[in-house]
Short mmCIF file of C-alpha atoms and ligand atoms in Angstrom, two decimals:
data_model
loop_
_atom_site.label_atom_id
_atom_site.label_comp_id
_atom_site.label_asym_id
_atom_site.label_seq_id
_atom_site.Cartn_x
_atom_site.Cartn_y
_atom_site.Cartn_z
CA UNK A 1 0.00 0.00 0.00
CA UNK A 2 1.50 3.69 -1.08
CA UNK A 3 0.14 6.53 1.45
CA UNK A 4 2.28 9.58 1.66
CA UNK A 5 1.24 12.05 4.00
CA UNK A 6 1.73 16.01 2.79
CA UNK A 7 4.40 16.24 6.24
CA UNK A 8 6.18 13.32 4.85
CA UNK A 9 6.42 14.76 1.12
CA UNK A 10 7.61 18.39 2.44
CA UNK A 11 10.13 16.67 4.72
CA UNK A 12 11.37 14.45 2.01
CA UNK A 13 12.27 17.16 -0.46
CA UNK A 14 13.99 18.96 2.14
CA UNK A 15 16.35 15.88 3.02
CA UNK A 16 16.73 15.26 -1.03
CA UNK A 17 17.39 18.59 -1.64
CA UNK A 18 20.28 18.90 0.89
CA UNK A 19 21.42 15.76 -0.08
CA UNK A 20 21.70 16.94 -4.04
CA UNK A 21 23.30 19.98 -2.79
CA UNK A 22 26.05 18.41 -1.10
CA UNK A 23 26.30 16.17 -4.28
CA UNK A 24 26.58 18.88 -6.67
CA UNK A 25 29.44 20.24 -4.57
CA UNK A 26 31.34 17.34 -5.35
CA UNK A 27 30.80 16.03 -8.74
CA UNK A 28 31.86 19.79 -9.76
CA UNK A 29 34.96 19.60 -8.87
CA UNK A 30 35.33 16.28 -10.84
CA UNK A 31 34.13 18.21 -13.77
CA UNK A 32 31.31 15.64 -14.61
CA UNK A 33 28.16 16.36 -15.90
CA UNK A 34 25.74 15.04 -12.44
CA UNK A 35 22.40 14.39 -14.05
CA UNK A 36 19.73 13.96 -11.28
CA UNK A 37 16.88 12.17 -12.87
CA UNK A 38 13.49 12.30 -11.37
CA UNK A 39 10.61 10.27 -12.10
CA UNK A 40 6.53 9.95 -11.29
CA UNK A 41 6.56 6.46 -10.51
CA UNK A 42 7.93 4.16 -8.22
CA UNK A 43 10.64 1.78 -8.58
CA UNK A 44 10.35 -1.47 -10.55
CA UNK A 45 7.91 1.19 -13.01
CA UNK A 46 7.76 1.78 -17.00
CA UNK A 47 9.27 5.21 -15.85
CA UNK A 48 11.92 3.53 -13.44
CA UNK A 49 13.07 1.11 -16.31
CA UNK A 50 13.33 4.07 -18.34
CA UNK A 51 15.73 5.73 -16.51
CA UNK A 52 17.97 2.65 -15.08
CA UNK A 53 18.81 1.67 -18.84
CA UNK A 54 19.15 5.43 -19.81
CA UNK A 55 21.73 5.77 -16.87
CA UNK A 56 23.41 2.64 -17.92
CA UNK A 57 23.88 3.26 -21.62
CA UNK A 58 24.85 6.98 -20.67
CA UNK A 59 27.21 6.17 -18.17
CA UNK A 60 28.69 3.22 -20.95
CA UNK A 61 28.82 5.77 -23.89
CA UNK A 62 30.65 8.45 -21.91
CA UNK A 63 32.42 9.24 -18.81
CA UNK A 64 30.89 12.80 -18.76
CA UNK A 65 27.84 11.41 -17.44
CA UNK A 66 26.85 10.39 -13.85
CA UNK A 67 23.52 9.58 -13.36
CA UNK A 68 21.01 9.23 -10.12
CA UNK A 69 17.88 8.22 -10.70
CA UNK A 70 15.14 9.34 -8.00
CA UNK A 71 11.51 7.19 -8.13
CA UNK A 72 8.73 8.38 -7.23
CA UNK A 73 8.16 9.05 -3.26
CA UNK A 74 11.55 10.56 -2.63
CA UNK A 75 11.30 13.82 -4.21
CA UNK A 76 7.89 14.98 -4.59
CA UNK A 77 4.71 15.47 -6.58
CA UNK A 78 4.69 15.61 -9.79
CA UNK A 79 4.47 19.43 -10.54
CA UNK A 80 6.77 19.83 -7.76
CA UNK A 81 9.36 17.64 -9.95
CA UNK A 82 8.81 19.97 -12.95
CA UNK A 83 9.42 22.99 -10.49
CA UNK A 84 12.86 21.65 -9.68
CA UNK A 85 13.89 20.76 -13.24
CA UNK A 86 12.76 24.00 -14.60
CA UNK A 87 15.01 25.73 -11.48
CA UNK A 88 18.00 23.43 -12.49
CA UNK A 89 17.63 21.80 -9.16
CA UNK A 90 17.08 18.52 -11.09
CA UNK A 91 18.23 18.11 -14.47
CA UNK A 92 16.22 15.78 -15.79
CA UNK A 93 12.40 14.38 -14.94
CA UNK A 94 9.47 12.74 -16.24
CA UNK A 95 6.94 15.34 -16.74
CA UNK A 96 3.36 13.86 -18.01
CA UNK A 97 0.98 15.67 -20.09
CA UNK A 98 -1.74 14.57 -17.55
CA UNK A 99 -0.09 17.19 -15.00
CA UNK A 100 1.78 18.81 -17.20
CA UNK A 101 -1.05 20.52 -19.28
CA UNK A 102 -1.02 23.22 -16.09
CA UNK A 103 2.02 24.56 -17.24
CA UNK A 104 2.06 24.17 -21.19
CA UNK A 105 -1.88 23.15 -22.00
CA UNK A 106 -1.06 22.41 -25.69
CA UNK A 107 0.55 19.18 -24.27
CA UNK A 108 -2.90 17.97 -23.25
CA UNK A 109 -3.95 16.72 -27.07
CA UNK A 110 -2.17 13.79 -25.74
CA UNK A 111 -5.03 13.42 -23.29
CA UNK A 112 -7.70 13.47 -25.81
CA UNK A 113 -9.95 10.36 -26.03
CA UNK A 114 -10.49 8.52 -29.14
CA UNK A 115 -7.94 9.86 -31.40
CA UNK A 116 -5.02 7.23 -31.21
CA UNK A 117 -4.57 4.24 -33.31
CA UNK A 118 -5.72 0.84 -31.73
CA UNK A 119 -2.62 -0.22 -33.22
CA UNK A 120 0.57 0.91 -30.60
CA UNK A 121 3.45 0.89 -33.06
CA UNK A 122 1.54 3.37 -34.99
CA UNK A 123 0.82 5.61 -32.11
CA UNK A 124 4.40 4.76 -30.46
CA UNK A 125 5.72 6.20 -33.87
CA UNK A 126 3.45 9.23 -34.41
CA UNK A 127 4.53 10.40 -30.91
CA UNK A 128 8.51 9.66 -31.20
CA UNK A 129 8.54 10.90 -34.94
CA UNK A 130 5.80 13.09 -35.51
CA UNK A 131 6.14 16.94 -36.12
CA UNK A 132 3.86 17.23 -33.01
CA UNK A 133 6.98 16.58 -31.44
CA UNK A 134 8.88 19.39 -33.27
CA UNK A 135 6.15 21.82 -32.28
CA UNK A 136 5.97 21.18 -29.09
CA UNK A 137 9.98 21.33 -28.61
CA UNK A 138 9.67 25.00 -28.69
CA UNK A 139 6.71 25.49 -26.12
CA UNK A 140 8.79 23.44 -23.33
CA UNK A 141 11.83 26.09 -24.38
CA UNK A 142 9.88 28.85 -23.37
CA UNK A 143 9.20 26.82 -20.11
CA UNK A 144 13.19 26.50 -19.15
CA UNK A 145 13.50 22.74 -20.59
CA UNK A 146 14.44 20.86 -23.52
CA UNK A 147 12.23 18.05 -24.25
CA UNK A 148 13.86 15.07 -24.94
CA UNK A 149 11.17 12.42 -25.56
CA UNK A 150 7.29 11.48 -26.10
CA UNK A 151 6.88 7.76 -25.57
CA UNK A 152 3.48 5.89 -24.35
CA UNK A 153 2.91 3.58 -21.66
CA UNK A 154 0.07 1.73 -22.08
CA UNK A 155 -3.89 2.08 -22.53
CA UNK A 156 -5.23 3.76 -19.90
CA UNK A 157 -7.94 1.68 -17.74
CA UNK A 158 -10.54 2.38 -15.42
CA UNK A 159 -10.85 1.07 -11.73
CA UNK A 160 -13.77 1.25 -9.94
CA UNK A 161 -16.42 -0.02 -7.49
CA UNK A 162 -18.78 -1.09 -10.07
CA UNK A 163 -18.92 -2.23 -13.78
CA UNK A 164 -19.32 0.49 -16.06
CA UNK A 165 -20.13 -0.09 -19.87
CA UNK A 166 -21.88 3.50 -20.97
CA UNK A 167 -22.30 7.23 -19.69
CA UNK A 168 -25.43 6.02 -18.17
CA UNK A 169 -23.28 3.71 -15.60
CA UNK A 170 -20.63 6.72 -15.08
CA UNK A 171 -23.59 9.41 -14.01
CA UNK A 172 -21.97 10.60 -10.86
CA UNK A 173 -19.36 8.36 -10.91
CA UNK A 174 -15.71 10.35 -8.46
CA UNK A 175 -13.38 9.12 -10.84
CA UNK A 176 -10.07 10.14 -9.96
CA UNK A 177 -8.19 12.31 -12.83
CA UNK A 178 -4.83 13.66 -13.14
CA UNK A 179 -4.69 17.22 -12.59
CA UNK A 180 -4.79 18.84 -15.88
CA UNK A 181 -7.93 20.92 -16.66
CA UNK A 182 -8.75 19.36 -19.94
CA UNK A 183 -9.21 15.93 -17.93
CA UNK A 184 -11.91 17.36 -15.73
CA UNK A 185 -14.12 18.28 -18.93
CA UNK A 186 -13.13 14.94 -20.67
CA UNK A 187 -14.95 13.45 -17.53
CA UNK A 188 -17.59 15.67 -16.77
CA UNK A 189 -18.51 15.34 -20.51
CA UNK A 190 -19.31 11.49 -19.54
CA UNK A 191 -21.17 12.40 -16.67
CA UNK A 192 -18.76 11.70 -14.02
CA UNK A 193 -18.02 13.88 -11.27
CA UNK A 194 -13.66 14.29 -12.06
CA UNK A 195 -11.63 14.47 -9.05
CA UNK A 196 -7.93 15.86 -9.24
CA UNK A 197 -5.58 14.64 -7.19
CA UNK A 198 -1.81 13.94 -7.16
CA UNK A 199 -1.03 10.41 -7.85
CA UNK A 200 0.26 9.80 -3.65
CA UNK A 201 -3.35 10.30 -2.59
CA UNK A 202 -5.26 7.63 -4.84
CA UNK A 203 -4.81 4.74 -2.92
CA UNK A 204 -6.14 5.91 0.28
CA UNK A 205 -8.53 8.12 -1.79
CA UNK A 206 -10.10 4.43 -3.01
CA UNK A 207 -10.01 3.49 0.75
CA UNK A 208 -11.77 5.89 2.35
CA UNK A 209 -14.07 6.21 -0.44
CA UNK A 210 -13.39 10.07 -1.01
CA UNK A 211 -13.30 8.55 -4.68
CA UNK A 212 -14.92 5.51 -6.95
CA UNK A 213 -12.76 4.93 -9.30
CA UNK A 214 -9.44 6.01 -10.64
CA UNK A 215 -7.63 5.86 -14.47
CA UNK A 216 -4.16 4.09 -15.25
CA UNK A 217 -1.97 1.28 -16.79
CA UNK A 218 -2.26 -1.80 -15.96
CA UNK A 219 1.16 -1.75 -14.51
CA UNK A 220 0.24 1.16 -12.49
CA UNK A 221 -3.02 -0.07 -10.96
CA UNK A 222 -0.63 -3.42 -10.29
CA UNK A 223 2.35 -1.54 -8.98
CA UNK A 224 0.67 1.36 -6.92
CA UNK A 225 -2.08 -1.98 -5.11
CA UNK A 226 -5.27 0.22 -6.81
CA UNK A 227 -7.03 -3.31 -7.40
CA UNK A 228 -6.99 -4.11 -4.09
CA UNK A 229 -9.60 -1.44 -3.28
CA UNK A 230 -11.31 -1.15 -6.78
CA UNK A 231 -12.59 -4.70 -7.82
CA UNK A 232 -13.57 -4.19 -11.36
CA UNK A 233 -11.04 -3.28 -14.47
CA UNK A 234 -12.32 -2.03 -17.77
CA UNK A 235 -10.50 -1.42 -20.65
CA UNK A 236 -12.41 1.21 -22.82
CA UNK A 237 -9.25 1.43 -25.00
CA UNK A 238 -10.17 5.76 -25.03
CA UNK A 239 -6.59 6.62 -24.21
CA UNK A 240 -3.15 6.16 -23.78
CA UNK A 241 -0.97 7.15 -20.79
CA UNK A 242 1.97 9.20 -22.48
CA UNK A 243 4.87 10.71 -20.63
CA UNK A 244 7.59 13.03 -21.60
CA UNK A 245 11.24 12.94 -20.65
CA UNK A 246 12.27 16.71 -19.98
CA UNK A 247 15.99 18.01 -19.72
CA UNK A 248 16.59 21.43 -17.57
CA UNK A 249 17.37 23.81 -20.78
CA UNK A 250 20.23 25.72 -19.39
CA UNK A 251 22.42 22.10 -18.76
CA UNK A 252 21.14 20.90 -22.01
CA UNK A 253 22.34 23.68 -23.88
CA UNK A 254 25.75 24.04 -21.82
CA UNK A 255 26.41 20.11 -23.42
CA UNK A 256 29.31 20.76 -26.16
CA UNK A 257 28.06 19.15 -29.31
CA UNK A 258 29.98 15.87 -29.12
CA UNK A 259 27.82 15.39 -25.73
CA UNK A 260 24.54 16.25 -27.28
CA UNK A 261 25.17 13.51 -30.28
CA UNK A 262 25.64 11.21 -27.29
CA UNK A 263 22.66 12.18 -25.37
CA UNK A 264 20.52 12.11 -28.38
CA UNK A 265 21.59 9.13 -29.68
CA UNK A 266 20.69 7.08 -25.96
CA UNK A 267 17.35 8.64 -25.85
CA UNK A 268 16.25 7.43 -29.29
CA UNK A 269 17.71 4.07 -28.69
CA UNK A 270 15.52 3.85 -25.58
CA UNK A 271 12.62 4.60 -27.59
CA UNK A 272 11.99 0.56 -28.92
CA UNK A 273 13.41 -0.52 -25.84
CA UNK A 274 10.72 1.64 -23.70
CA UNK A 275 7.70 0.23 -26.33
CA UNK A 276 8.58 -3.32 -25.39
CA UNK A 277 9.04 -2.78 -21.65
CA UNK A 278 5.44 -1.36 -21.17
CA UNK A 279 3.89 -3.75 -23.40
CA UNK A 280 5.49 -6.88 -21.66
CA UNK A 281 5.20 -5.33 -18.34
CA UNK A 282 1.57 -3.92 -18.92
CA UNK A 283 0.58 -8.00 -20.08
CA UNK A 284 2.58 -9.35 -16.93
CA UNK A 285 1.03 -7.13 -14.30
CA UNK A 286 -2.65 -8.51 -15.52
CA UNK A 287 -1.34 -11.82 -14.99
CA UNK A 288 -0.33 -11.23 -11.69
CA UNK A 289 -3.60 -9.15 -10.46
CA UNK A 290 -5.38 -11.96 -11.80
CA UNK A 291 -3.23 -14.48 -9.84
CA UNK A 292 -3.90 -12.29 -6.62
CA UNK A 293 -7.05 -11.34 -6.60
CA UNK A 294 -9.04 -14.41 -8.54
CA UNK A 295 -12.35 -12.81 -8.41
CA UNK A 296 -11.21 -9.56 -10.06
CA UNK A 297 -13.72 -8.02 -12.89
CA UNK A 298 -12.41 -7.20 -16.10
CA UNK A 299 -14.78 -6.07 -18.46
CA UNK A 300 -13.70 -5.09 -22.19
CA UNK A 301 -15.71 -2.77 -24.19
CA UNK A 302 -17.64 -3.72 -27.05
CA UNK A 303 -17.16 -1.99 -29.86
CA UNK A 304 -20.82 -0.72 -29.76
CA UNK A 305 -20.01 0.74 -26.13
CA UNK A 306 -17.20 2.49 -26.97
CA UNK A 307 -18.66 4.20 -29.41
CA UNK A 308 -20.94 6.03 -26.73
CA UNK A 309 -17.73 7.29 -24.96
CA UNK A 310 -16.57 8.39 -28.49
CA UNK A 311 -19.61 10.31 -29.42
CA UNK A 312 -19.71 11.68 -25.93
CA UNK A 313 -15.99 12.87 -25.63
CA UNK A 314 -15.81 14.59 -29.60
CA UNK A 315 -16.74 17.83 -27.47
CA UNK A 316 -13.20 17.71 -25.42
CA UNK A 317 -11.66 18.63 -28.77
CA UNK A 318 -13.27 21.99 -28.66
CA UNK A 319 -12.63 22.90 -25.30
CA UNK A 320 -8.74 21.76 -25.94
CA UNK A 321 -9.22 24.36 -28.81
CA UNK A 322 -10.66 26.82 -26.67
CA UNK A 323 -7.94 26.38 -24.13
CA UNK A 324 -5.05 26.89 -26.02
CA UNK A 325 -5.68 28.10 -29.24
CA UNK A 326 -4.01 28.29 -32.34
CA UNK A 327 -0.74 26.52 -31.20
CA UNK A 328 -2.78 23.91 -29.55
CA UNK A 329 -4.60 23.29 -32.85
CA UNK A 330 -1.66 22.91 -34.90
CA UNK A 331 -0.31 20.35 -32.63
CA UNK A 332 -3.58 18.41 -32.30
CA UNK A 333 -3.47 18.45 -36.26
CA UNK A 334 -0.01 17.19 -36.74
CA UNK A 335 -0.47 14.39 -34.12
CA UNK A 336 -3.70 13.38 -36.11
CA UNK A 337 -2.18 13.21 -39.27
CA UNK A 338 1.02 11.95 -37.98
CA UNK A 339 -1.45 9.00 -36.55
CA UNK A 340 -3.37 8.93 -40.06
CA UNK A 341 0.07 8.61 -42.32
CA UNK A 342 1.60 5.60 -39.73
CA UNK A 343 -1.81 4.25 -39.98
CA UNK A 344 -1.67 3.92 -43.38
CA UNK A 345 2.02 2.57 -43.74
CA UNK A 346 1.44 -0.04 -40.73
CA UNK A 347 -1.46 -1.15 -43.19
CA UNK A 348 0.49 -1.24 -46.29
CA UNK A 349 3.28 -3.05 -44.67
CA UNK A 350 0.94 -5.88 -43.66
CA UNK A 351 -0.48 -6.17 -47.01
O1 LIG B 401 -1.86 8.93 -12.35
C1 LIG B 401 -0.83 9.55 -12.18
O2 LIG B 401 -0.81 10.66 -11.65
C2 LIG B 401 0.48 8.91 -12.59
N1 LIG B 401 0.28 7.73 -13.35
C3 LIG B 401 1.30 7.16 -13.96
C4 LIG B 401 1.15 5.83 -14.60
N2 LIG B 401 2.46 7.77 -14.07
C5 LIG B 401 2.76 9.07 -13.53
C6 LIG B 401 1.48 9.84 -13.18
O3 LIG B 401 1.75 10.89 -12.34
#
């Protein structure tokens, strides 16, 4: 069970941050580049993997690079992780579009419903390759940090305290959300009543019934116990849980070139290695709830039901529009079409 109270956050990021301090101190005089790398998630994660074979093939490729990885739980929330690597306190994080979209809202056409492929490698593609990407490079600039990667981690899936197949059975449903805005009216435009929250307060959230139901990977609703106090798991296959991988800007751009090339060159290696970790993981983790918890409901969406959410969630797109505008549109255009032409090419390859 994960519970951490607010005293125990504040007091861990003041022991981390003294800690880093004193680190800095010394890794400066050995005149090597000390990247502290913070993630969302916990250890044994899709974000945790990320980082421990980042660090390794870093630390292999160069001997400018040290690299300490910090899960989630040791440093802080979320937004408070983006804080630090926009400061330079951290250099590098995991900063997901699903909090992130406070801070730079065009990121949240990644939390649109219905618009990626049911097919991964296309959407894994359209998000590592697409000029969504390029667009949105600029935008995290202006924010202090260089953005370094888009990569998904699974379909998201709902837990809750009853089966739900239509908006009819989520009227008044407290499903937990992330805390960007756009997820609220994605929610409310079901008929649920959206709860923000940091990702810490879910489990006992569930518990004491301050919430229904919650939305995540499979790995995460395995990893963080969220099926031990939700008993039914439905897949509505409406969206996908994307991260990004964000560098502080000011150490990014103090890299001489030769170090960049290296940089670049681990981080789009990781990108097939990261695909196949959440997809083996995400298939594992069902196993294992299934193992544990026997009479555990999962209930897949027909197509038929799906199509409800669909027609209900089409309005999200305008208020994403409305939001951010005509940056926000360009980007939600490019990822569409980015997801159309991969579409089409994953197609004509099978043929
Ligand atoms: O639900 C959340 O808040 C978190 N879920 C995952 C799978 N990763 C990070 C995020 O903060």
């Amino acid at each position: 069970m994960i519970f951490f109270k607010k005293s125990t956050i504040l007091f861990s990021i003041f022991i981390s941050l003294f800690v880093l301090n004193c680190q800095n101190k010394s890794k400066a005089q050995k005149d090597t580049f000390q990247l502290k790398f913070a993630l969302e998630e916990i250890q044994g994660s899709v974000q945790y993997k990320y980082a421990e074979k980042f660090k390794d093939l870093l630390t292999k490729k160069s001997k400018n690079f040290d690299v300490k990885v910090y899960p989630y739980g040791t440093l802080g929330t979320s937004d408070q992780i983006t804080e630090l690597v926009q400061n330079g306190t951290l250099q590098i994080a995991m900063a997901s579009p699903g909090h992130l979209g406070k801070l730079i809202p065009e990121t949240q056409a990644f939390l649109l419903h219905f618009i990626f492929s049911e097919d991964q490698e296309v959407n894994k593609k359209a998000l590592s390759e697409g000029k969504a990407f390029q667009l949105l490079d600029q935008l995290y600039k202006e924010k202090g940090m260089k953005l370094l990667s888009i990569f998904p981690e699974g379909w998201q899936v709902w837990t809750a305290n009853k089966a739900i197949r239509s908006p009819k059975e989520m009227q008044g449903v407290k499903m937990r959300v992330m805390t960007s805005p756009l997820l609220v009216e994605s929610y409310r435009l079901y008929g649920a009543n959206p709860t923000p929250m940091p990702y810490s307060e879910v489990y006992s959230g569930l518990q004491l019934k301050m919430i229904d139901a919650q939305v995540n990977p499979v790995f995460a609703i395995e990893e963080m116990s969220f099926y031990e106090v939700n008993d039914h798991l439905i897949f509505p296959k409406h969206s996908l849980f994307v991260t990004s991988v964000v560098m502080n800007l000011k150490t990014y751009e103090s890299l001489n070139s030769k170090q960049k090339t290296t940089l670049n060159e681990v981080v789009d290696q990781l990108n097939d290695y990261i695909f196949q970790v959440q997809s083996e993981l995400n298939e594992k983790r069902l196993a294992k709830m299934k193992s544990k918890k026997s009479d555990i409901k999962l209930i897949h969406l027909s197509d038929e039901e799906r199509e409800a959410f669909k027609k209900a969630s089409l309005k999200a797109r305008e208020k994403f529009k409305e939001m951010t505008g005509e940056s926000g549109e360009k980007i939600l255009n490019a990822l569409l079409k980015d997801i159309q032409k991969h579409s089409q090419e994953n197609i004509s390859q099978k043929e």
